[in-house]
Amino acid sequence: ISENEINAFSDGENGLYRWDDGGICAIARIAFVGKEYARINTVYTSPEKRGHGYAGALVSALSELLIGNGLIPTVLADEDNPISNKMYLSLGFTPDGKIYEYTKNDTPKKECAIFNLRK
């Protein structure tokens, strides 16, 4: 899968991609690339486009792109968002731990599940 096939664009160094189907339907960002893992985040679908699989298609395409480059795709999902967690599981991601986001005063803000896709 190439960037053209996923109707992707990059905003420079920030790695933002979109799924376009007669207009932008979903966005996602490749936020971090390490030696072994690459993290996909900022996954968002326009409210009027939800329920049609656009975010899943974009995350899946980006995952294939990352796997093709020898990387393990990783996502951090809000524990309180069962819709996104179900989507990641349906794409083949598996839970692999938890991480906590903190506020500026070091108070735990929310718990996130770590999902990895290994093929």
PDB file of N, CA, C and O in Angstrom, residues 50-108:
ATOM      1  N   ARG A  50     -18.875   8.735  10.826  1.00  0.00           N
ATOM      2  CA  ARG A  50     -18.622   7.604  11.724  1.00  0.00           C
ATOM      3  C   ARG A  50     -19.499   6.405  11.374  1.00  0.00           C
ATOM      4  O   ARG A  50     -20.597   6.541  10.869  1.00  0.00           O
ATOM      5  N   GLY A  51     -18.975   5.220  11.666  1.00  0.00           N
ATOM      6  CA  GLY A  51     -19.716   3.990  11.441  1.00  0.00           C
ATOM      7  C   GLY A  51     -19.555   3.404  10.049  1.00  0.00           C
ATOM      8  O   GLY A  51     -20.221   2.428   9.706  1.00  0.00           O
ATOM      9  N   HIS A  52     -18.672   3.989   9.244  1.00  0.00           N
ATOM     10  CA  HIS A  52     -18.472   3.500   7.880  1.00  0.00           C
ATOM     11  C   HIS A  52     -17.097   2.846   7.680  1.00  0.00           C
ATOM     12  O   HIS A  52     -16.766   2.474   6.555  1.00  0.00           O
ATOM     13  N   GLY A  53     -16.311   2.742   8.740  1.00  0.00           N
ATOM     14  CA  GLY A  53     -15.024   2.052   8.653  1.00  0.00           C
ATOM     15  C   GLY A  53     -13.854   2.881   8.168  1.00  0.00           C
ATOM     16  O   GLY A  53     -12.795   2.334   7.880  1.00  0.00           O
ATOM     17  N   TYR A  54     -14.019   4.199   8.065  1.00  0.00           N
ATOM     18  CA  TYR A  54     -12.935   5.032   7.548  1.00  0.00           C
ATOM     19  C   TYR A  54     -11.703   5.027   8.455  1.00  0.00           C
ATOM     20  O   TYR A  54     -10.577   4.869   7.982  1.00  0.00           O
ATOM     21  N   ALA A  55     -11.893   5.197   9.740  1.00  0.00           N
ATOM     22  CA  ALA A  55     -10.745   5.204  10.664  1.00  0.00           C
ATOM     23  C   ALA A  55     -10.052   3.842  10.657  1.00  0.00           C
ATOM     24  O   ALA A  55      -8.820   3.761  10.638  1.00  0.00           O
ATOM     25  N   GLY A  56     -10.828   2.778  10.658  1.00  0.00           N
ATOM     26  CA  GLY A  56     -10.249   1.438  10.610  1.00  0.00           C
ATOM     27  C   GLY A  56      -9.459   1.212   9.340  1.00  0.00           C
ATOM     28  O   GLY A  56      -8.373   0.628   9.359  1.00  0.00           O
ATOM     29  N   ALA A  57      -9.999   1.676   8.211  1.00  0.00           N
ATOM     30  CA  ALA A  57      -9.292   1.526   6.938  1.00  0.00           C
ATOM     31  C   ALA A  57      -7.980   2.306   6.952  1.00  0.00           C
ATOM     32  O   ALA A  57      -6.944   1.812   6.473  1.00  0.00           O
ATOM     33  N   LEU A  58      -8.004   3.512   7.518  1.00  0.00           N
ATOM     34  CA  LEU A  58      -6.787   4.324   7.578  1.00  0.00           C
ATOM     35  C   LEU A  58      -5.756   3.703   8.505  1.00  0.00           C
ATOM     36  O   LEU A  58      -4.577   3.569   8.143  1.00  0.00           O
ATOM     37  N   VAL A  59      -6.167   3.291   9.699  1.00  0.00           N
ATOM     38  CA  VAL A  59      -5.229   2.657  10.640  1.00  0.00           C
ATOM     39  C   VAL A  59      -4.670   1.371  10.047  1.00  0.00           C
ATOM     40  O   VAL A  59      -3.474   1.093  10.161  1.00  0.00           O
ATOM     41  N   SER A  60      -5.500   0.608   9.382  1.00  0.00           N
ATOM     42  CA  SER A  60      -5.051  -0.628   8.748  1.00  0.00           C
ATOM     43  C   SER A  60      -4.019  -0.344   7.656  1.00  0.00           C
ATOM     44  O   SER A  60      -2.976  -1.004   7.574  1.00  0.00           O
ATOM     45  N   ALA A  61      -4.294   0.650   6.814  1.00  0.00           N
ATOM     46  CA  ALA A  61      -3.367   1.003   5.737  1.00  0.00           C
ATOM     47  C   ALA A  61      -2.044   1.524   6.299  1.00  0.00           C
ATOM     48  O   ALA A  61      -0.967   1.151   5.819  1.00  0.00           O
ATOM     49  N   LEU A  62      -2.118   2.371   7.310  1.00  0.00           N
ATOM     50  CA  LEU A  62      -0.884   2.879   7.925  1.00  0.00           C
ATOM     51  C   LEU A  62      -0.110   1.744   8.587  1.00  0.00           C
ATOM     52  O   LEU A  62       1.126   1.710   8.525  1.00  0.00           O
ATOM     53  N   SER A  63      -0.820   0.799   9.198  1.00  0.00           N
ATOM     54  CA  SER A  63      -0.159  -0.347   9.822  1.00  0.00           C
ATOM     55  C   SER A  63       0.584  -1.175   8.783  1.00  0.00           C
ATOM     56  O   SER A  63       1.726  -1.590   9.006  1.00  0.00           O
ATOM     57  N   GLU A  64      -0.046  -1.409   7.632  1.00  0.00           N
ATOM     58  CA  GLU A  64       0.613  -2.162   6.569  1.00  0.00           C
ATOM     59  C   GLU A  64       1.851  -1.429   6.074  1.00  0.00           C
ATOM     60  O   GLU A  64       2.882  -2.045   5.791  1.00  0.00           O
ATOM     61  N   LEU A  65       1.755  -0.111   5.961  1.00  0.00           N
ATOM     62  CA  LEU A  65       2.893   0.707   5.546  1.00  0.00           C
ATOM     63  C   LEU A  65       4.039   0.564   6.548  1.00  0.00           C
ATOM     64  O   LEU A  65       5.194   0.365   6.161  1.00  0.00           O
ATOM     65  N   LEU A  66       3.720   0.622   7.838  1.00  0.00           N
ATOM     66  CA  LEU A  66       4.741   0.495   8.879  1.00  0.00           C
ATOM     67  C   LEU A  66       5.349  -0.906   8.905  1.00  0.00           C
ATOM     68  O   LEU A  66       6.566  -1.064   9.001  1.00  0.00           O
ATOM     69  N   ILE A  67       4.499  -1.937   8.805  1.00  0.00           N
ATOM     70  CA  ILE A  67       4.985  -3.314   8.787  1.00  0.00           C
ATOM     71  C   ILE A  67       5.910  -3.526   7.588  1.00  0.00           C
ATOM     72  O   ILE A  67       6.949  -4.173   7.699  1.00  0.00           O
ATOM     73  N   GLY A  68       5.541  -2.938   6.453  1.00  0.00           N
ATOM     74  CA  GLY A  68       6.386  -3.016   5.262  1.00  0.00           C
ATOM     75  C   GLY A  68       7.753  -2.388   5.458  1.00  0.00           C
ATOM     76  O   GLY A  68       8.705  -2.731   4.759  1.00  0.00           O
ATOM     77  N   ASN A  69       7.840  -1.484   6.411  1.00  0.00           N
ATOM     78  CA  ASN A  69       9.117  -0.845   6.751  1.00  0.00           C
ATOM     79  C   ASN A  69       9.790  -1.518   7.941  1.00  0.00           C
ATOM     80  O   ASN A  69      10.714  -0.950   8.535  1.00  0.00           O
ATOM     81  N   GLY A  70       9.290  -2.702   8.328  1.00  0.00           N
ATOM     82  CA  GLY A  70       9.916  -3.473   9.395  1.00  0.00           C
ATOM     83  C   GLY A  70       9.597  -2.995  10.800  1.00  0.00           C
ATOM     84  O   GLY A  70      10.329  -3.310  11.739  1.00  0.00           O
ATOM     85  N   LEU A  71       8.507  -2.250  10.963  1.00  0.00           N
ATOM     86  CA  LEU A  71       8.135  -1.702  12.271  1.00  0.00           C
ATOM     87  C   LEU A  71       6.874  -2.373  12.810  1.00  0.00           C
ATOM     88  O   LEU A  71       6.042  -2.857  12.047  1.00  0.00           O
ATOM     89  N   ILE A  72       6.733  -2.378  14.120  1.00  0.00           N
ATOM     90  CA  ILE A  72       5.536  -2.895  14.783  1.00  0.00           C
ATOM     91  C   ILE A  72       4.619  -1.704  15.087  1.00  0.00           C
ATOM     92  O   ILE A  72       4.985  -0.817  15.864  1.00  0.00           O
ATOM     93  N   PRO A  73       3.429  -1.659  14.473  1.00  0.00           N
ATOM     94  CA  PRO A  73       2.488  -0.580  14.768  1.00  0.00           C
ATOM     95  C   PRO A  73       1.953  -0.682  16.195  1.00  0.00           C
ATOM     96  O   PRO A  73       1.628  -1.765  16.676  1.00  0.00           O
ATOM     97  N   THR A  74       1.883   0.453  16.864  1.00  0.00           N
ATOM     98  CA  THR A  74       1.380   0.546  18.233  1.00  0.00           C
ATOM     99  C   THR A  74       0.373   1.686  18.315  1.00  0.00           C
ATOM    100  O   THR A  74       0.542   2.717  17.659  1.00  0.00           O
ATOM    101  N   VAL A  75      -0.683   1.487  19.090  1.00  0.00           N
ATOM    102  CA  VAL A  75      -1.631   2.562  19.379  1.00  0.00           C
ATOM    103  C   VAL A  75      -1.851   2.627  20.883  1.00  0.00           C
ATOM    104  O   VAL A  75      -1.758   1.614  21.582  1.00  0.00           O
ATOM    105  N   LEU A  76      -2.145   3.807  21.369  1.00  0.00           N
ATOM    106  CA  LEU A  76      -2.569   4.004  22.752  1.00  0.00           C
ATOM    107  C   LEU A  76      -4.043   4.359  22.686  1.00  0.00           C
ATOM    108  O   LEU A  76      -4.430   5.293  21.988  1.00  0.00           O
ATOM    109  N   ALA A  77      -4.862   3.601  23.380  1.00  0.00           N
ATOM    110  CA  ALA A  77      -6.303   3.816  23.314  1.00  0.00           C
ATOM    111  C   ALA A  77      -6.848   4.168  24.688  1.00  0.00           C
ATOM    112  O   ALA A  77      -6.462   3.562  25.686  1.00  0.00           O
ATOM    113  N   ASP A  78      -7.737   5.131  24.722  1.00  0.00           N
ATOM    114  CA  ASP A  78      -8.401   5.537  25.951  1.00  0.00           C
ATOM    115  C   ASP A  78      -9.211   4.360  26.481  1.00  0.00           C
ATOM    116  O   ASP A  78     -10.052   3.799  25.780  1.00  0.00           O
ATOM    117  N   GLU A  79      -8.957   3.978  27.716  1.00  0.00           N
ATOM    118  CA  GLU A  79      -9.670   2.853  28.326  1.00  0.00           C
ATOM    119  C   GLU A  79     -11.181   3.081  28.365  1.00  0.00           C
ATOM    120  O   GLU A  79     -11.950   2.127  28.389  1.00  0.00           O
ATOM    121  N   ASP A  80     -11.603   4.341  28.356  1.00  0.00           N
ATOM    122  CA  ASP A  80     -13.028   4.664  28.440  1.00  0.00           C
ATOM    123  C   ASP A  80     -13.703   4.751  27.081  1.00  0.00           C
ATOM    124  O   ASP A  80     -14.842   5.195  26.991  1.00  0.00           O
ATOM    125  N   ASN A  81     -13.005   4.367  26.012  1.00  0.00           N
ATOM    126  CA  ASN A  81     -13.587   4.452  24.678  1.00  0.00           C
ATOM    127  C   ASN A  81     -13.687   3.052  24.072  1.00  0.00           C
ATOM    128  O   ASN A  81     -12.809   2.613  23.341  1.00  0.00           O
ATOM    129  N   PRO A  82     -14.778   2.333  24.370  1.00  0.00           N
ATOM    130  CA  PRO A  82     -14.899   0.958  23.882  1.00  0.00           C
ATOM    131  C   PRO A  82     -14.974   0.855  22.363  1.00  0.00           C
ATOM    132  O   PRO A  82     -14.600  -0.156  21.794  1.00  0.00           O
ATOM    133  N   ILE A  83     -15.424   1.906  21.694  1.00  0.00           N
ATOM    134  CA  ILE A  83     -15.535   1.864  20.230  1.00  0.00           C
ATOM    135  C   ILE A  83     -14.149   1.762  19.597  1.00  0.00           C
ATOM    136  O   ILE A  83     -13.905   0.911  18.744  1.00  0.00           O
ATOM    137  N   SER A  84     -13.218   2.623  20.017  1.00  0.00           N
ATOM    138  CA  SER A  84     -11.874   2.555  19.435  1.00  0.00           C
ATOM    139  C   SER A  84     -11.172   1.269  19.840  1.00  0.00           C
ATOM    140  O   SER A  84     -10.492   0.636  19.027  1.00  0.00           O
ATOM    141  N   ASN A  85     -11.342   0.842  21.076  1.00  0.00           N
ATOM    142  CA  ASN A  85     -10.699  -0.398  21.527  1.00  0.00           C
ATOM    143  C   ASN A  85     -11.204  -1.590  20.712  1.00  0.00           C
ATOM    144  O   ASN A  85     -10.416  -2.459  20.319  1.00  0.00           O
ATOM    145  N   LYS A  86     -12.493  -1.642  20.448  1.00  0.00           N
ATOM    146  CA  LYS A  86     -13.068  -2.721  19.639  1.00  0.00           C
ATOM    147  C   LYS A  86     -12.507  -2.671  18.218  1.00  0.00           C
ATOM    148  O   LYS A  86     -12.199  -3.714  17.622  1.00  0.00           O
ATOM    149  N   MET A  87     -12.345  -1.461  17.671  1.00  0.00           N
ATOM    150  CA  MET A  87     -11.812  -1.321  16.324  1.00  0.00           C
ATOM    151  C   MET A  87     -10.384  -1.863  16.248  1.00  0.00           C
ATOM    152  O   MET A  87     -10.049  -2.625  15.348  1.00  0.00           O
ATOM    153  N   TYR A  88      -9.537  -1.480  17.223  1.00  0.00           N
ATOM    154  CA  TYR A  88      -8.149  -1.946  17.200  1.00  0.00           C
ATOM    155  C   TYR A  88      -8.078  -3.467  17.301  1.00  0.00           C
ATOM    156  O   TYR A  88      -7.306  -4.107  16.587  1.00  0.00           O
ATOM    157  N   LEU A  89      -8.902  -4.054  18.149  1.00  0.00           N
ATOM    158  CA  LEU A  89      -8.944  -5.516  18.264  1.00  0.00           C
ATOM    159  C   LEU A  89      -9.375  -6.149  16.945  1.00  0.00           C
ATOM    160  O   LEU A  89      -8.808  -7.155  16.515  1.00  0.00           O
ATOM    161  N   SER A  90     -10.357  -5.553  16.277  1.00  0.00           N
ATOM    162  CA  SER A  90     -10.848  -6.114  15.013  1.00  0.00           C
ATOM    163  C   SER A  90      -9.801  -6.025  13.905  1.00  0.00           C
ATOM    164  O   SER A  90      -9.846  -6.796  12.950  1.00  0.00           O
ATOM    165  N   LEU A  91      -8.849  -5.096  14.038  1.00  0.00           N
ATOM    166  CA  LEU A  91      -7.784  -4.950  13.041  1.00  0.00           C
ATOM    167  C   LEU A  91      -6.600  -5.873  13.326  1.00  0.00           C
ATOM    168  O   LEU A  91      -5.639  -5.893  12.560  1.00  0.00           O
ATOM    169  N   GLY A  92      -6.675  -6.614  14.439  1.00  0.00           N
ATOM    170  CA  GLY A  92      -5.598  -7.547  14.764  1.00  0.00           C
ATOM    171  C   GLY A  92      -4.633  -7.060  15.820  1.00  0.00           C
ATOM    172  O   GLY A  92      -3.681  -7.760  16.166  1.00  0.00           O
ATOM    173  N   PHE A  93      -4.855  -5.859  16.352  1.00  0.00           N
ATOM    174  CA  PHE A  93      -4.015  -5.359  17.446  1.00  0.00           C
ATOM    175  C   PHE A  93      -4.332  -6.175  18.702  1.00  0.00           C
ATOM    176  O   PHE A  93      -5.467  -6.607  18.897  1.00  0.00           O
ATOM    177  N   THR A  94      -3.339  -6.376  19.538  1.00  0.00           N
ATOM    178  CA  THR A  94      -3.548  -7.087  20.799  1.00  0.00           C
ATOM    179  C   THR A  94      -3.116  -6.205  21.963  1.00  0.00           C
ATOM    180  O   THR A  94      -2.146  -5.452  21.856  1.00  0.00           O
ATOM    181  N   PRO A  95      -3.842  -6.283  23.084  1.00  0.00           N
ATOM    182  CA  PRO A  95      -3.458  -5.502  24.267  1.00  0.00           C
ATOM    183  C   PRO A  95      -2.066  -5.916  24.744  1.00  0.00           C
ATOM    184  O   PRO A  95      -1.719  -7.089  24.734  1.00  0.00           O
ATOM    185  N   ASP A  96      -1.278  -4.921  25.139  1.00  0.00           N
ATOM    186  CA  ASP A  96       0.096  -5.206  25.553  1.00  0.00           C
ATOM    187  C   ASP A  96       0.518  -4.288  26.702  1.00  0.00           C
ATOM    188  O   ASP A  96       1.637  -3.790  26.726  1.00  0.00           O
ATOM    189  N   GLY A  97      -0.398  -4.033  27.630  1.00  0.00           N
ATOM    190  CA  GLY A  97      -0.057  -3.217  28.796  1.00  0.00           C
ATOM    191  C   GLY A  97      -0.886  -1.952  28.876  1.00  0.00           C
ATOM    192  O   GLY A  97      -1.817  -1.738  28.108  1.00  0.00           O
ATOM    193  N   LYS A  98      -0.516  -1.125  29.836  1.00  0.00           N
ATOM    194  CA  LYS A  98      -1.217   0.139  30.066  1.00  0.00           C
ATOM    195  C   LYS A  98      -0.202   1.229  30.332  1.00  0.00           C
ATOM    196  O   LYS A  98       0.927   0.975  30.738  1.00  0.00           O
ATOM    197  N   ILE A  99      -0.644   2.437  30.120  1.00  0.00           N
ATOM    198  CA  ILE A  99       0.182   3.608  30.391  1.00  0.00           C
ATOM    199  C   ILE A  99      -0.751   4.682  30.938  1.00  0.00           C
ATOM    200  O   ILE A  99      -1.943   4.691  30.637  1.00  0.00           O
ATOM    201  N   TYR A 100      -0.236   5.551  31.756  1.00  0.00           N
ATOM    202  CA  TYR A 100      -1.026   6.630  32.324  1.00  0.00           C
ATOM    203  C   TYR A 100      -0.561   7.962  31.767  1.00  0.00           C
ATOM    204  O   TYR A 100       0.637   8.216  31.685  1.00  0.00           O
ATOM    205  N   GLU A 101      -1.506   8.789  31.360  1.00  0.00           N
ATOM    206  CA  GLU A 101      -1.196  10.153  30.971  1.00  0.00           C
ATOM    207  C   GLU A 101      -1.305  11.012  32.227  1.00  0.00           C
ATOM    208  O   GLU A 101      -2.178  10.783  33.071  1.00  0.00           O
ATOM    209  N   TYR A 102      -0.448  11.986  32.346  1.00  0.00           N
ATOM    210  CA  TYR A 102      -0.426  12.841  33.534  1.00  0.00           C
ATOM    211  C   TYR A 102      -0.658  14.295  33.162  1.00  0.00           C
ATOM    212  O   TYR A 102      -0.318  14.734  32.071  1.00  0.00           O
ATOM    213  N   THR A 103      -1.234  15.036  34.101  1.00  0.00           N
ATOM    214  CA  THR A 103      -1.403  16.472  33.933  1.00  0.00           C
ATOM    215  C   THR A 103      -0.084  17.146  34.279  1.00  0.00           C
ATOM    216  O   THR A 103       0.870  16.506  34.714  1.00  0.00           O
ATOM    217  N   LYS A 104      -0.050  18.440  34.120  1.00  0.00           N
ATOM    218  CA  LYS A 104       1.181  19.195  34.395  1.00  0.00           C
ATOM    219  C   LYS A 104       1.626  19.086  35.849  1.00  0.00           C
ATOM    220  O   LYS A 104       2.796  19.183  36.152  1.00  0.00           O
ATOM    221  N   ASN A 105       0.696  18.861  36.776  1.00  0.00           N
ATOM    222  CA  ASN A 105       1.074  18.750  38.185  1.00  0.00           C
ATOM    223  C   ASN A 105       1.252  17.298  38.624  1.00  0.00           C
ATOM    224  O   ASN A 105       1.158  16.978  39.794  1.00  0.00           O
ATOM    225  N   ASP A 106       1.511  16.407  37.645  1.00  0.00           N
ATOM    226  CA  ASP A 106       1.800  14.987  37.886  1.00  0.00           C
ATOM    227  C   ASP A 106       0.629  14.196  38.476  1.00  0.00           C
ATOM    228  O   ASP A 106       0.826  13.155  39.079  1.00  0.00           O
ATOM    229  N   THR A 107      -0.589  14.690  38.295  1.00  0.00           N
ATOM    230  CA  THR A 107      -1.769  13.941  38.705  1.00  0.00           C
ATOM    231  C   THR A 107      -2.175  13.031  37.548  1.00  0.00           C
ATOM    232  O   THR A 107      -2.244  13.487  36.404  1.00  0.00           O
ATOM    233  N   PRO A 108      -2.428  11.742  37.818  1.00  0.00           N
ATOM    234  CA  PRO A 108      -2.863  10.876  36.722  1.00  0.00           C
ATOM    235  C   PRO A 108      -4.114  11.436  36.061  1.00  0.00           C
ATOM    236  O   PRO A 108      -5.072  11.793  36.730  1.00  0.00           O
TER     237      PRO A 108
END
